[in-house]
mmCIF file of C-alpha atoms in Angstrom:
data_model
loop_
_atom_site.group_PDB
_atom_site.id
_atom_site.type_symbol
_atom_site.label_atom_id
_atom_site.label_comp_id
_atom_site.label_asym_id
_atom_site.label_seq_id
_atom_site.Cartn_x
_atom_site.Cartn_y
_atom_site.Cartn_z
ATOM 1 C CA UNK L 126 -19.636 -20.466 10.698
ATOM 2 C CA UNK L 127 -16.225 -18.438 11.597
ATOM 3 C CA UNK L 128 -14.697 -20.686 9.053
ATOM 4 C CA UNK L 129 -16.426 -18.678 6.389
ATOM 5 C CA UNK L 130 -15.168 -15.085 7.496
ATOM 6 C CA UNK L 131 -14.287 -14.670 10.846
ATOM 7 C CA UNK L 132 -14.825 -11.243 13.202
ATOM 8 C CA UNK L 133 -11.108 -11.114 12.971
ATOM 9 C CA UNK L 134 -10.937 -10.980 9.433
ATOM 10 C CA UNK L 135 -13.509 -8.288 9.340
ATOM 11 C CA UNK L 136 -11.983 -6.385 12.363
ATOM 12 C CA UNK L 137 -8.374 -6.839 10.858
ATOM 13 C CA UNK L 138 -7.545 -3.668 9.521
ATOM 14 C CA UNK L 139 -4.292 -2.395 7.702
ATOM 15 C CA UNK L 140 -3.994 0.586 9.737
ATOM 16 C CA UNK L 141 -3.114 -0.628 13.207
ATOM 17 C CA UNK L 142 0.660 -0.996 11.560
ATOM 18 C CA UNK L 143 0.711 1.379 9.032
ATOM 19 C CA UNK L 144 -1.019 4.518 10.063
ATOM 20 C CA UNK L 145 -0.673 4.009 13.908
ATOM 21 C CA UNK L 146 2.900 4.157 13.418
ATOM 22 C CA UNK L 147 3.499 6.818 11.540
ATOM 23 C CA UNK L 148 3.669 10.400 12.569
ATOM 24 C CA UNK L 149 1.115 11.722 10.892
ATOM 25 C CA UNK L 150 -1.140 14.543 12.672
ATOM 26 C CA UNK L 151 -4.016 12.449 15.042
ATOM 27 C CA UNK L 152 -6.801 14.214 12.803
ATOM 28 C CA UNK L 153 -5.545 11.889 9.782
ATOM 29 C CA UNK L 154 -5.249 8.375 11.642
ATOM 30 C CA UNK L 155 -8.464 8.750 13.512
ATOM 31 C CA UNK L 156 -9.809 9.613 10.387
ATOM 32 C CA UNK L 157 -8.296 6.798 8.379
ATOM 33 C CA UNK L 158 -8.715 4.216 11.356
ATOM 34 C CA UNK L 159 -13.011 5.425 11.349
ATOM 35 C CA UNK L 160 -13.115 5.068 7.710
ATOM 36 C CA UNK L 161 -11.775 1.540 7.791
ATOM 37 C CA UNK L 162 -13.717 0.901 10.745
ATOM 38 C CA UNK L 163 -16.948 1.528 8.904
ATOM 39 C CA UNK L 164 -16.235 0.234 5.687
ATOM 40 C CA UNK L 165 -15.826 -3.102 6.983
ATOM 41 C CA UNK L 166 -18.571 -2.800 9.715
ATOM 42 C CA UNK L 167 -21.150 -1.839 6.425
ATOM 43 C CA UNK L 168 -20.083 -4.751 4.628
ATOM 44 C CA UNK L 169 -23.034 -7.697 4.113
ATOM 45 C CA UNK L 170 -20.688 -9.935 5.368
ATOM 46 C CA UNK L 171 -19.938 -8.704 8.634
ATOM 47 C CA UNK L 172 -24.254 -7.277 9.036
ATOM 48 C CA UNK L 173 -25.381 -11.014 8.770
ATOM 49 C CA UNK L 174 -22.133 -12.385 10.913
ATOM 50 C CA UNK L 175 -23.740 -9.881 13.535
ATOM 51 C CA UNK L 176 -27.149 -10.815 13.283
ATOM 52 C CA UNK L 177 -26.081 -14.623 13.968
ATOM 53 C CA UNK L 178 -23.634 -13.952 17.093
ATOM 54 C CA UNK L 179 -26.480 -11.760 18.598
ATOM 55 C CA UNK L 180 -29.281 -14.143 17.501
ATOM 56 C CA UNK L 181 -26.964 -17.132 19.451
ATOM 57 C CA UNK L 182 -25.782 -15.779 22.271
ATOM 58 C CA UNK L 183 -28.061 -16.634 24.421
ATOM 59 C CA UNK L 184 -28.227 -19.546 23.900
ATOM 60 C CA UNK L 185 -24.000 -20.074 23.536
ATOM 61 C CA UNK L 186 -22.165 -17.278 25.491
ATOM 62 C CA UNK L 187 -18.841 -19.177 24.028
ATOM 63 C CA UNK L 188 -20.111 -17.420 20.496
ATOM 64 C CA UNK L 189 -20.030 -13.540 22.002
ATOM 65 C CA UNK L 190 -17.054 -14.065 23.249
ATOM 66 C CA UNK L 191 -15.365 -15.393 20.743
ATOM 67 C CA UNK L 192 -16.708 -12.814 18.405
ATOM 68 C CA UNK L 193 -15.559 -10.149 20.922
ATOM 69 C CA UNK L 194 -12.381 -11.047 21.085
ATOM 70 C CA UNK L 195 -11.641 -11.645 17.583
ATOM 71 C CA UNK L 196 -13.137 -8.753 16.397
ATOM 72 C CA UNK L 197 -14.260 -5.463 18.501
ATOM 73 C CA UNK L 198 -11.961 -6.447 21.201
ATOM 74 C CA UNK L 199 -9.226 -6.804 18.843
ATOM 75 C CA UNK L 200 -9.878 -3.027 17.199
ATOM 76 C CA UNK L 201 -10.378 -1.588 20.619
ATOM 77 C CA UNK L 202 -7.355 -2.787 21.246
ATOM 78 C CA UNK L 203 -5.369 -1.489 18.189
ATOM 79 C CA UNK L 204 -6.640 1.778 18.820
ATOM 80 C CA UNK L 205 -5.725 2.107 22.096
ATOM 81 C CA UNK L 206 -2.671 1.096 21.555
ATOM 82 C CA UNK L 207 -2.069 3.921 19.296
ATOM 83 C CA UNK L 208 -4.157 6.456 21.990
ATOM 84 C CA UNK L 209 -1.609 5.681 24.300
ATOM 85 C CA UNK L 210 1.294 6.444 22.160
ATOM 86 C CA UNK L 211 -0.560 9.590 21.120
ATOM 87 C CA UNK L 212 -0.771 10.543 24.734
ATOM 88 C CA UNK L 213 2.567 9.728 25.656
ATOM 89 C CA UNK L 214 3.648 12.741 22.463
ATOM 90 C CA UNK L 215 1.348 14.958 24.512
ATOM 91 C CA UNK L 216 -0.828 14.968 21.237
ATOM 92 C CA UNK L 217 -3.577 14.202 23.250
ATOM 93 C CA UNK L 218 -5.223 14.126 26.722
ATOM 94 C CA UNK L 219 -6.006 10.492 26.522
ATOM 95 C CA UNK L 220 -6.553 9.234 30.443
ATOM 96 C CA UNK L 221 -8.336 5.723 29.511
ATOM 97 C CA UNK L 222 -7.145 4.350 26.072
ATOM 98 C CA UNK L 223 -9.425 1.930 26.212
ATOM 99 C CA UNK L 224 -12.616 3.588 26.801
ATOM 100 C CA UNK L 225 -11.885 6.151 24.597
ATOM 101 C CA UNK L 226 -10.903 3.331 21.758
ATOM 102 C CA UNK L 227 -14.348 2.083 22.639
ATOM 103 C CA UNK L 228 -16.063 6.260 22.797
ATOM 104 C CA UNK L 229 -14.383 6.437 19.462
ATOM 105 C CA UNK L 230 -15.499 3.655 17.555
ATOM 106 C CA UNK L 231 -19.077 3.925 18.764
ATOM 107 C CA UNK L 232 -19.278 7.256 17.514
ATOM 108 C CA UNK L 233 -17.991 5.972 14.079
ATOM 109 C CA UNK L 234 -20.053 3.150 13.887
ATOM 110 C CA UNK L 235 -23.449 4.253 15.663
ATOM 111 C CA UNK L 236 -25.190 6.117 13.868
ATOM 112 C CA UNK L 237 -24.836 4.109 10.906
ATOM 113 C CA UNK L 238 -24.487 0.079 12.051
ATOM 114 C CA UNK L 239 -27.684 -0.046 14.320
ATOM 115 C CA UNK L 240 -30.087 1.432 11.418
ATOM 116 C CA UNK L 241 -28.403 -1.010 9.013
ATOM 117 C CA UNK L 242 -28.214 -3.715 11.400
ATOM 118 C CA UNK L 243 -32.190 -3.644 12.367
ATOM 119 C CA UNK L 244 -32.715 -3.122 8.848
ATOM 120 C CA UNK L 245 -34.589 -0.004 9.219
ATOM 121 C CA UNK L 246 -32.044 2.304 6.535
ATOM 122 C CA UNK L 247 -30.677 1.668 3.581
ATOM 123 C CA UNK L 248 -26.983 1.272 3.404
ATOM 124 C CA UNK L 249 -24.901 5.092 3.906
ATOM 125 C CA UNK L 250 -23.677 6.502 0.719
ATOM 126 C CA UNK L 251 -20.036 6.705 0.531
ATOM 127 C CA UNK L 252 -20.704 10.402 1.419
ATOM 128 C CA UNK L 253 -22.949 9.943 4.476
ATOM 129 C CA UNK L 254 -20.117 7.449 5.654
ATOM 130 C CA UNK L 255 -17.354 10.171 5.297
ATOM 131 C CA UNK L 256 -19.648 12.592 6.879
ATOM 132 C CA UNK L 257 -20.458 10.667 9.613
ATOM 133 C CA UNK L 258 -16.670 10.037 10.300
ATOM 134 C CA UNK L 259 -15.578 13.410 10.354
ATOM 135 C CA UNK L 260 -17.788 14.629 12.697
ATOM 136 C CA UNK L 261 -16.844 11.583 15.113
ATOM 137 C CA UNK L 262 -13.475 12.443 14.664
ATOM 138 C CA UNK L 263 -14.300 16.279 15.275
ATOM 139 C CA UNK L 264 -16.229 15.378 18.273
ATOM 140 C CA UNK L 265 -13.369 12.708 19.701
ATOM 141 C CA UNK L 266 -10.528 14.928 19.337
ATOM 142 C CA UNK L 267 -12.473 18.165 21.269
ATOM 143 C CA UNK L 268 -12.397 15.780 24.503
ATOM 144 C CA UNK L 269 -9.549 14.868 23.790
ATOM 145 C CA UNK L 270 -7.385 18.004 23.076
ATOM 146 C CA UNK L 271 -5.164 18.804 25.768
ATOM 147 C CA UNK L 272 -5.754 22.074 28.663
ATOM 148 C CA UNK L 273 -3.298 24.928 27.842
ATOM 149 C CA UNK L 274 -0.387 24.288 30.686
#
């Protein structure tokens, strides 16, 4: 089963070298990290990988956990990694990376991986996806902009 494409492999995502590391303004990496976020959270693959870990679990806890820490915990811990950084440039007021790794990504993935998941939508146009990202990013970064000294 995670021989065939594992939560890591969906989860692993080019940007937590390239972009995190970079310089660039925290508007364009939280934008390119939600974009790759959702683009591999849409994919068929990683919908029906889902549906099996959460249709097992209770039955083998071993399978969550696995999952989570090959996958969500893995991204959650990417982007923190880079929300600490960010905080450290005085970018951003960032007081729990890894909650607000977590904040971000569900507000990047919710509104579109639940509906999809449950079957209840059609997939997001490529549109609707970019829409949905820049508004999580929008809404992220106004919690997370820093008080005036």
């Amino acid at each position: 089963f995670f021989k065939q494409k594992t939560a890591y492999e969906i989860y692993q995502c080019d940007w937590s070298s390239d972009v995190c590391s970079s310089d660039l303004p925290p508007e364009v990496v939280l934008r390119t990290i939600g974009l790759t976020i959702t683009s591999k959270l849409l994919e068929p693959d990683f919908i029906s990988l889902l549906r099996v870990v959460l249709g097992g679990v209770a039955q083998f806890p071993e399978l969550g956990r696995t999952y989570w820490e090959e996958g969500p915990g893995y991204a959650r811990q990417m982007l923190a990694t880079y929300l600490t950084e960010v905080d450290r440039r005085r970018d951003l007021s960032v007081v729990d990376p890894e909650l607000a790794a977590m904040q971000f990504i569900g507000l990047v993935s919710g509104p579109l991986l639940l509906p999809l998941l449950l079957g209840a939508l059609e997939p997001p146009t490529p549109a609707e996806v970019e829409r949905t990202v820049d508004r999580a990013v929008a809404i992220f970064l106004a919690g997370m902009r820093r008080k005036a000294d």
